[in-house]
mmCIF file of C-alpha atoms and ligand atoms in Angstrom:
data_model
loop_
_atom_site.group_PDB
_atom_site.id
_atom_site.type_symbol
_atom_site.label_atom_id
_atom_site.label_comp_id
_atom_site.label_asym_id
_atom_site.label_seq_id
_atom_site.Cartn_x
_atom_site.Cartn_y
_atom_site.Cartn_z
ATOM 1 C CA MET A 1 76.923 18.097 174.950
ATOM 2 C CA ALA A 2 73.223 17.270 174.776
ATOM 3 C CA ASP A 3 72.112 13.722 175.434
ATOM 4 C CA HIS A 4 69.221 12.286 173.487
ATOM 5 C CA PRO A 5 66.562 10.677 175.682
ATOM 6 C CA ASP A 6 64.136 11.251 172.779
ATOM 7 C CA ILE A 7 65.846 8.710 170.490
ATOM 8 C CA GLU A 8 63.248 6.968 168.365
ATOM 9 C CA ASP A 9 63.009 3.368 167.250
ATOM 10 C CA GLY A 10 64.735 2.762 163.954
ATOM 11 C CA ILE A 11 68.034 3.546 162.287
ATOM 12 C CA LEU A 12 69.898 6.668 163.333
ATOM 13 C CA ASP A 13 72.016 8.149 160.538
ATOM 14 C CA LEU A 14 75.066 9.405 162.436
ATOM 15 C CA TRP A 15 78.140 11.282 161.205
ATOM 16 C CA PRO A 16 77.323 11.759 157.550
ATOM 17 C CA THR A 17 79.718 13.305 155.011
ATOM 18 C CA LYS A 18 77.801 15.918 153.030
ATOM 19 C CA ILE A 19 78.955 16.427 149.449
ATOM 20 C CA MET A 20 76.925 18.667 147.153
ATOM 21 C CA ALA A 21 76.625 18.667 143.360
ATOM 22 C CA ARG A 22 75.143 21.591 141.465
ATOM 23 C CA ARG A 23 74.979 22.562 137.790
ATOM 24 C CA PRO A 24 74.645 26.357 137.532
ATOM 25 C CA ASP A 25 72.602 27.843 134.684
ATOM 26 C CA GLY A 26 74.497 29.537 131.892
ATOM 27 C CA SER A 27 77.663 27.493 132.329
ATOM 28 C CA GLU A 28 78.104 26.723 128.637
ATOM 29 C CA SER A 29 78.825 30.273 127.507
ATOM 30 C CA TRP A 30 80.721 31.250 130.671
ATOM 31 C CA ASN A 31 82.949 28.192 130.339
ATOM 32 C CA LYS A 32 84.222 29.532 126.993
ATOM 33 C CA GLU A 33 85.211 32.777 128.733
ATOM 34 C CA LEU A 34 86.811 30.880 131.599
ATOM 35 C CA VAL A 35 88.891 28.740 129.188
ATOM 36 C CA ARG A 36 90.084 31.912 127.464
ATOM 37 C CA LEU A 37 90.981 33.492 130.808
ATOM 38 C CA VAL A 38 92.845 30.425 132.097
ATOM 39 C CA ARG A 39 94.843 30.206 128.849
ATOM 40 C CA GLU A 40 95.758 33.909 129.217
ATOM 41 C CA LEU A 41 96.828 33.418 132.844
ATOM 42 C CA GLU A 42 98.887 30.400 131.808
ATOM 43 C CA ARG A 43 100.797 32.515 129.308
ATOM 44 C CA ASP A 44 102.011 34.683 132.214
ATOM 45 C CA ASN A 45 102.598 31.821 134.655
ATOM 46 C CA LYS A 46 103.596 28.439 133.228
ATOM 47 C CA ASN A 47 103.215 26.841 136.678
ATOM 48 C CA LEU A 48 99.716 28.202 137.226
ATOM 49 C CA THR A 49 98.286 24.890 138.504
ATOM 50 C CA THR A 50 100.954 24.212 141.134
ATOM 51 C CA ASP A 51 101.954 27.751 142.122
ATOM 52 C CA TYR A 52 100.097 28.105 145.403
ATOM 53 C CA LEU A 53 101.409 31.618 145.874
ATOM 54 C CA ALA A 54 99.986 32.877 142.570
ATOM 55 C CA PRO A 55 97.482 35.757 142.866
ATOM 56 C CA ASP A 56 94.061 34.537 143.928
ATOM 57 C CA LEU A 57 91.728 34.000 140.985
ATOM 58 C CA PHE A 58 88.692 35.250 142.883
ATOM 59 C CA ASN A 59 90.344 38.615 143.482
ATOM 60 C CA MET A 60 90.027 39.355 139.771
ATOM 61 C CA ASP A 61 87.335 41.658 138.504
ATOM 62 C CA HIS A 62 86.537 39.741 135.320
ATOM 63 C CA PRO A 63 82.992 39.001 134.065
ATOM 64 C CA ALA A 64 83.506 35.214 134.033
ATOM 65 C CA VAL A 65 85.171 35.217 137.465
ATOM 66 C CA ASN A 66 82.359 37.408 138.789
ATOM 67 C CA TRP A 67 79.820 34.891 137.433
ATOM 68 C CA LEU A 68 81.716 31.978 138.994
ATOM 69 C CA ARG A 69 82.066 33.785 142.342
ATOM 70 C CA ASP A 70 78.287 34.260 142.392
ATOM 71 C CA GLN A 71 77.788 30.555 141.656
ATOM 72 C CA VAL A 72 80.199 29.496 144.411
ATOM 73 C CA ASN A 73 78.495 31.801 146.919
ATOM 74 C CA GLY A 74 75.058 30.520 145.843
ATOM 75 C CA THR A 75 76.185 26.921 146.235
ATOM 76 C CA VAL A 76 77.616 27.556 149.706
ATOM 77 C CA ILE A 77 74.408 29.319 150.794
ATOM 78 C CA GLU A 78 72.338 26.359 149.587
ATOM 79 C CA TYR A 79 74.695 23.838 151.186
ATOM 80 C CA LEU A 80 74.521 25.566 154.586
ATOM 81 C CA ARG A 81 70.739 25.828 154.307
ATOM 82 C CA LEU A 82 70.421 22.104 153.570
ATOM 83 C CA LEU A 83 72.644 21.337 156.559
ATOM 84 C CA GLY A 84 70.264 23.322 158.764
ATOM 85 C CA ILE A 85 72.670 26.159 159.525
ATOM 86 C CA ASP A 86 70.097 28.893 160.096
ATOM 87 C CA TYR A 87 72.273 31.751 161.377
ATOM 88 C CA PRO A 88 74.572 34.172 159.506
ATOM 89 C CA VAL A 89 77.890 32.744 158.350
ATOM 90 C CA ASN A 90 80.582 34.794 156.616
ATOM 91 C CA TRP A 91 83.356 33.446 154.466
ATOM 92 C CA GLN A 92 86.052 34.280 152.018
ATOM 93 C CA ILE A 93 86.675 32.368 148.778
ATOM 94 C CA THR A 94 90.153 31.549 147.576
ATOM 95 C CA GLY A 95 90.549 29.759 144.278
ATOM 96 C CA TRP A 96 92.911 28.656 141.560
ATOM 97 C CA PRO A 97 92.689 27.112 138.103
ATOM 98 C CA SER A 98 94.036 23.623 137.410
ATOM 99 C CA VAL A 99 95.115 22.656 133.920
ATOM 100 C CA ASN A 100 95.813 18.934 133.637
ATOM 101 C CA ARG A 101 97.549 17.760 130.496
ATOM 102 C CA PHE A 102 98.264 14.194 129.359
ATOM 103 C CA GLY A 103 99.433 12.178 132.365
ATOM 104 C CA ASP A 104 98.766 14.909 134.934
ATOM 105 C CA TYR A 105 97.036 13.917 138.157
ATOM 106 C CA HIS A 106 96.737 15.213 141.711
ATOM 107 C CA ASP A 107 97.475 12.729 144.452
ATOM 108 C CA ALA A 108 95.211 12.226 147.468
ATOM 109 C CA HIS A 109 94.984 15.317 149.642
ATOM 110 C CA ASN A 110 92.650 17.518 151.665
ATOM 111 C CA HIS A 111 92.588 21.311 152.094
ATOM 112 C CA PRO A 112 93.816 22.382 155.543
ATOM 113 C CA TRP A 113 92.596 25.630 157.123
ATOM 114 C CA SER A 114 89.389 25.657 155.090
ATOM 115 C CA TYR A 115 85.820 24.841 156.092
ATOM 116 C CA LEU A 116 84.599 23.670 152.683
ATOM 117 C CA SER A 117 86.349 22.941 149.428
ATOM 118 C CA GLY A 118 85.032 22.598 145.936
ATOM 119 C CA THR A 119 85.748 22.363 142.253
ATOM 120 C CA TYR A 120 84.019 23.759 139.215
ATOM 121 C CA TYR A 121 84.641 21.905 135.961
ATOM 122 C CA VAL A 122 85.298 24.154 132.973
ATOM 123 C CA LYS A 123 86.513 21.771 130.279
ATOM 124 C CA MET A 124 86.840 17.988 130.165
ATOM 125 C CA PRO A 125 88.592 15.902 127.501
ATOM 126 C CA THR A 126 86.280 14.207 125.022
ATOM 127 C CA THR A 127 88.903 11.790 123.676
ATOM 128 C CA ARG A 128 91.373 9.339 125.159
ATOM 129 C CA GLU A 129 94.708 8.111 123.846
ATOM 130 C CA THR A 130 94.830 4.472 122.791
ATOM 131 C CA LEU A 131 97.104 2.890 125.372
ATOM 132 C CA ARG A 132 97.431 -0.558 126.915
ATOM 133 C CA ASN A 133 96.256 0.571 130.348
ATOM 134 C CA ARG A 134 94.825 -1.693 132.976
ATOM 135 C CA LYS A 135 91.071 -1.796 132.580
ATOM 136 C CA ASP A 136 90.218 -0.187 135.908
ATOM 137 C CA VAL A 137 91.806 3.214 135.138
ATOM 138 C CA ARG A 138 89.372 6.122 135.430
ATOM 139 C CA PRO A 139 90.998 8.994 133.560
ATOM 140 C CA GLY A 140 89.910 12.485 134.523
ATOM 141 C CA CYS A 141 87.720 11.299 137.408
ATOM 142 C CA ILE A 142 87.783 12.564 140.990
ATOM 143 C CA THR A 143 87.566 10.092 143.865
ATOM 144 C CA PHE A 144 86.472 10.999 147.401
ATOM 145 C CA TYR A 145 87.485 8.800 150.331
ATOM 146 C CA ASP A 146 85.541 7.953 153.476
ATOM 147 C CA PRO A 147 87.180 10.179 156.109
ATOM 148 C CA ARG A 148 86.808 7.417 158.696
ATOM 149 C CA GLY A 149 89.837 5.423 157.649
ATOM 150 C CA GLY A 150 89.396 1.663 157.823
ATOM 151 C CA VAL A 151 85.655 1.476 158.512
ATOM 152 C CA ASN A 152 85.273 -0.777 155.467
ATOM 153 C CA MET A 153 87.550 -3.378 157.064
ATOM 154 C CA THR A 154 84.771 -5.664 158.205
ATOM 155 C CA ALA A 155 81.960 -4.331 155.994
ATOM 156 C CA ILE A 156 79.718 -6.757 154.144
ATOM 157 C CA LYS A 157 77.721 -6.362 150.950
ATOM 158 C CA ASN A 158 75.016 -3.638 151.109
ATOM 159 C CA ASP A 159 76.024 -2.186 154.445
ATOM 160 C CA PRO A 160 76.866 1.542 154.182
ATOM 161 C CA TYR A 161 80.576 1.149 154.980
ATOM 162 C CA VAL A 162 81.529 -1.333 152.287
ATOM 163 C CA ASP A 163 82.850 1.144 149.711
ATOM 164 C CA PRO A 164 85.528 3.482 151.083
ATOM 165 C CA GLU A 165 85.549 5.589 147.910
ATOM 166 C CA TYR A 166 83.151 7.436 145.646
ATOM 167 C CA THR A 167 84.200 8.350 142.109
ATOM 168 C CA VAL A 168 82.725 10.950 139.781
ATOM 169 C CA LEU A 169 83.482 11.601 136.121
ATOM 170 C CA PRO A 170 82.674 15.322 136.014
ATOM 171 C CA GLU A 171 81.211 17.072 133.011
ATOM 172 C CA PRO A 172 81.766 20.758 132.173
ATOM 173 C CA GLY A 173 79.412 22.923 134.208
ATOM 174 C CA LEU A 174 79.392 20.671 137.279
ATOM 175 C CA MET A 175 80.243 22.176 140.662
ATOM 176 C CA LEU A 176 81.086 19.955 143.628
ATOM 177 C CA LEU A 177 81.370 21.137 147.230
ATOM 178 C CA TRP A 178 82.533 19.076 150.212
ATOM 179 C CA PRO A 179 83.918 19.414 153.750
ATOM 180 C CA ALA A 180 87.572 20.396 153.399
ATOM 181 C CA PHE A 181 88.757 17.437 155.495
ATOM 182 C CA VAL A 182 87.628 14.889 152.875
ATOM 183 C CA ASN A 183 90.569 13.376 151.026
ATOM 184 C CA HIS A 184 90.238 13.302 147.259
ATOM 185 C CA PHE A 185 92.315 12.188 144.296
ATOM 186 C CA VAL A 186 92.233 13.484 140.733
ATOM 187 C CA HIS A 187 92.923 10.639 138.307
ATOM 188 C CA PRO A 188 95.391 11.043 135.423
ATOM 189 C CA ASN A 189 94.273 12.714 132.252
ATOM 190 C CA LEU A 190 94.842 10.198 129.441
ATOM 191 C CA SER A 191 93.892 12.585 126.661
ATOM 192 C CA LYS A 192 95.952 15.024 124.631
ATOM 193 C CA GLU A 193 93.103 17.485 125.316
ATOM 194 C CA THR A 194 93.426 19.594 128.447
ATOM 195 C CA ARG A 195 91.247 19.103 131.508
ATOM 196 C CA ILE A 196 90.501 22.490 133.092
ATOM 197 C CA SER A 197 88.888 23.020 136.460
ATOM 198 C CA ILE A 198 88.770 25.760 139.075
ATOM 199 C CA SER A 199 89.142 24.689 142.678
ATOM 200 C CA PHE A 200 88.260 26.827 145.649
ATOM 201 C CA ASN A 201 88.309 26.947 149.413
ATOM 202 C CA ILE A 202 85.686 28.456 151.661
ATOM 203 C CA VAL A 203 87.506 29.976 154.616
ATOM 204 C CA LEU A 204 85.238 31.126 157.438
ATOM 205 C CA LYS A 205 85.528 34.603 158.872
ATOM 206 C CA TRP A 206 85.365 33.567 162.486
ATOM 207 C CA SER A 207 82.537 34.478 164.819
ATOM 208 C CA ASP A 208 81.888 33.067 168.294
ATOM 209 C CA GLU A 209 78.262 32.673 167.137
ATOM 210 C CA TYR A 210 79.446 29.527 165.292
ATOM 211 C CA LEU A 211 80.133 27.705 168.548
ATOM 212 C CA PRO A 212 77.495 25.155 169.554
ATOM 213 C CA ASP A 213 75.529 25.761 172.736
ATOM 214 C CA GLN A 214 77.263 24.083 175.655
ATOM 215 C CA GLY A 215 74.054 23.269 177.531
HETATM 216 FE FE1 LIG B 1 91.848 19.347 146.076
#
């Protein structure tokens, strides 16, 4: 591993967790097609969201899936570029639709055997049932957790470790991409309207070129 005799005065930003947000053009009309497709797939497989052995969505030759595949690939290319990865990287996308109905949630998890993971939001509820919930519920949100468990233990106000979670209320057309090791939690849907998203994994096709120089 290289040492760093050239370290400069100032703050060094070490070990960041890079999460990307992107809103692809044309999502509004494609989302209508994607909703139609997911509803069709659900007619054939009632357990679509939790059936991890279901056929891979991205293997379909369907105009809306083809559009989404292009958007996922474009987002990964941009993500790698922003990270400074300036050599060829090859990957495979696997993906699946999630339909969350009233009360559905997905407990905290990460995505083993993947390099990156992401979600594209197709349809979000616009209403919420009137219930006597506690006031800190965040229906339909996704929360990401600091992968360095416990670093907030002694954090104080305004230091960068004080909040161990980051929560987003996604809107249709938003794509998020993150390192697959990051734990995340999808909060319960408290609407009678469905919440539809498409999650995906970026699995690298291995090459020894990915190994860092061992100088
Ligand atoms: Fe997930």
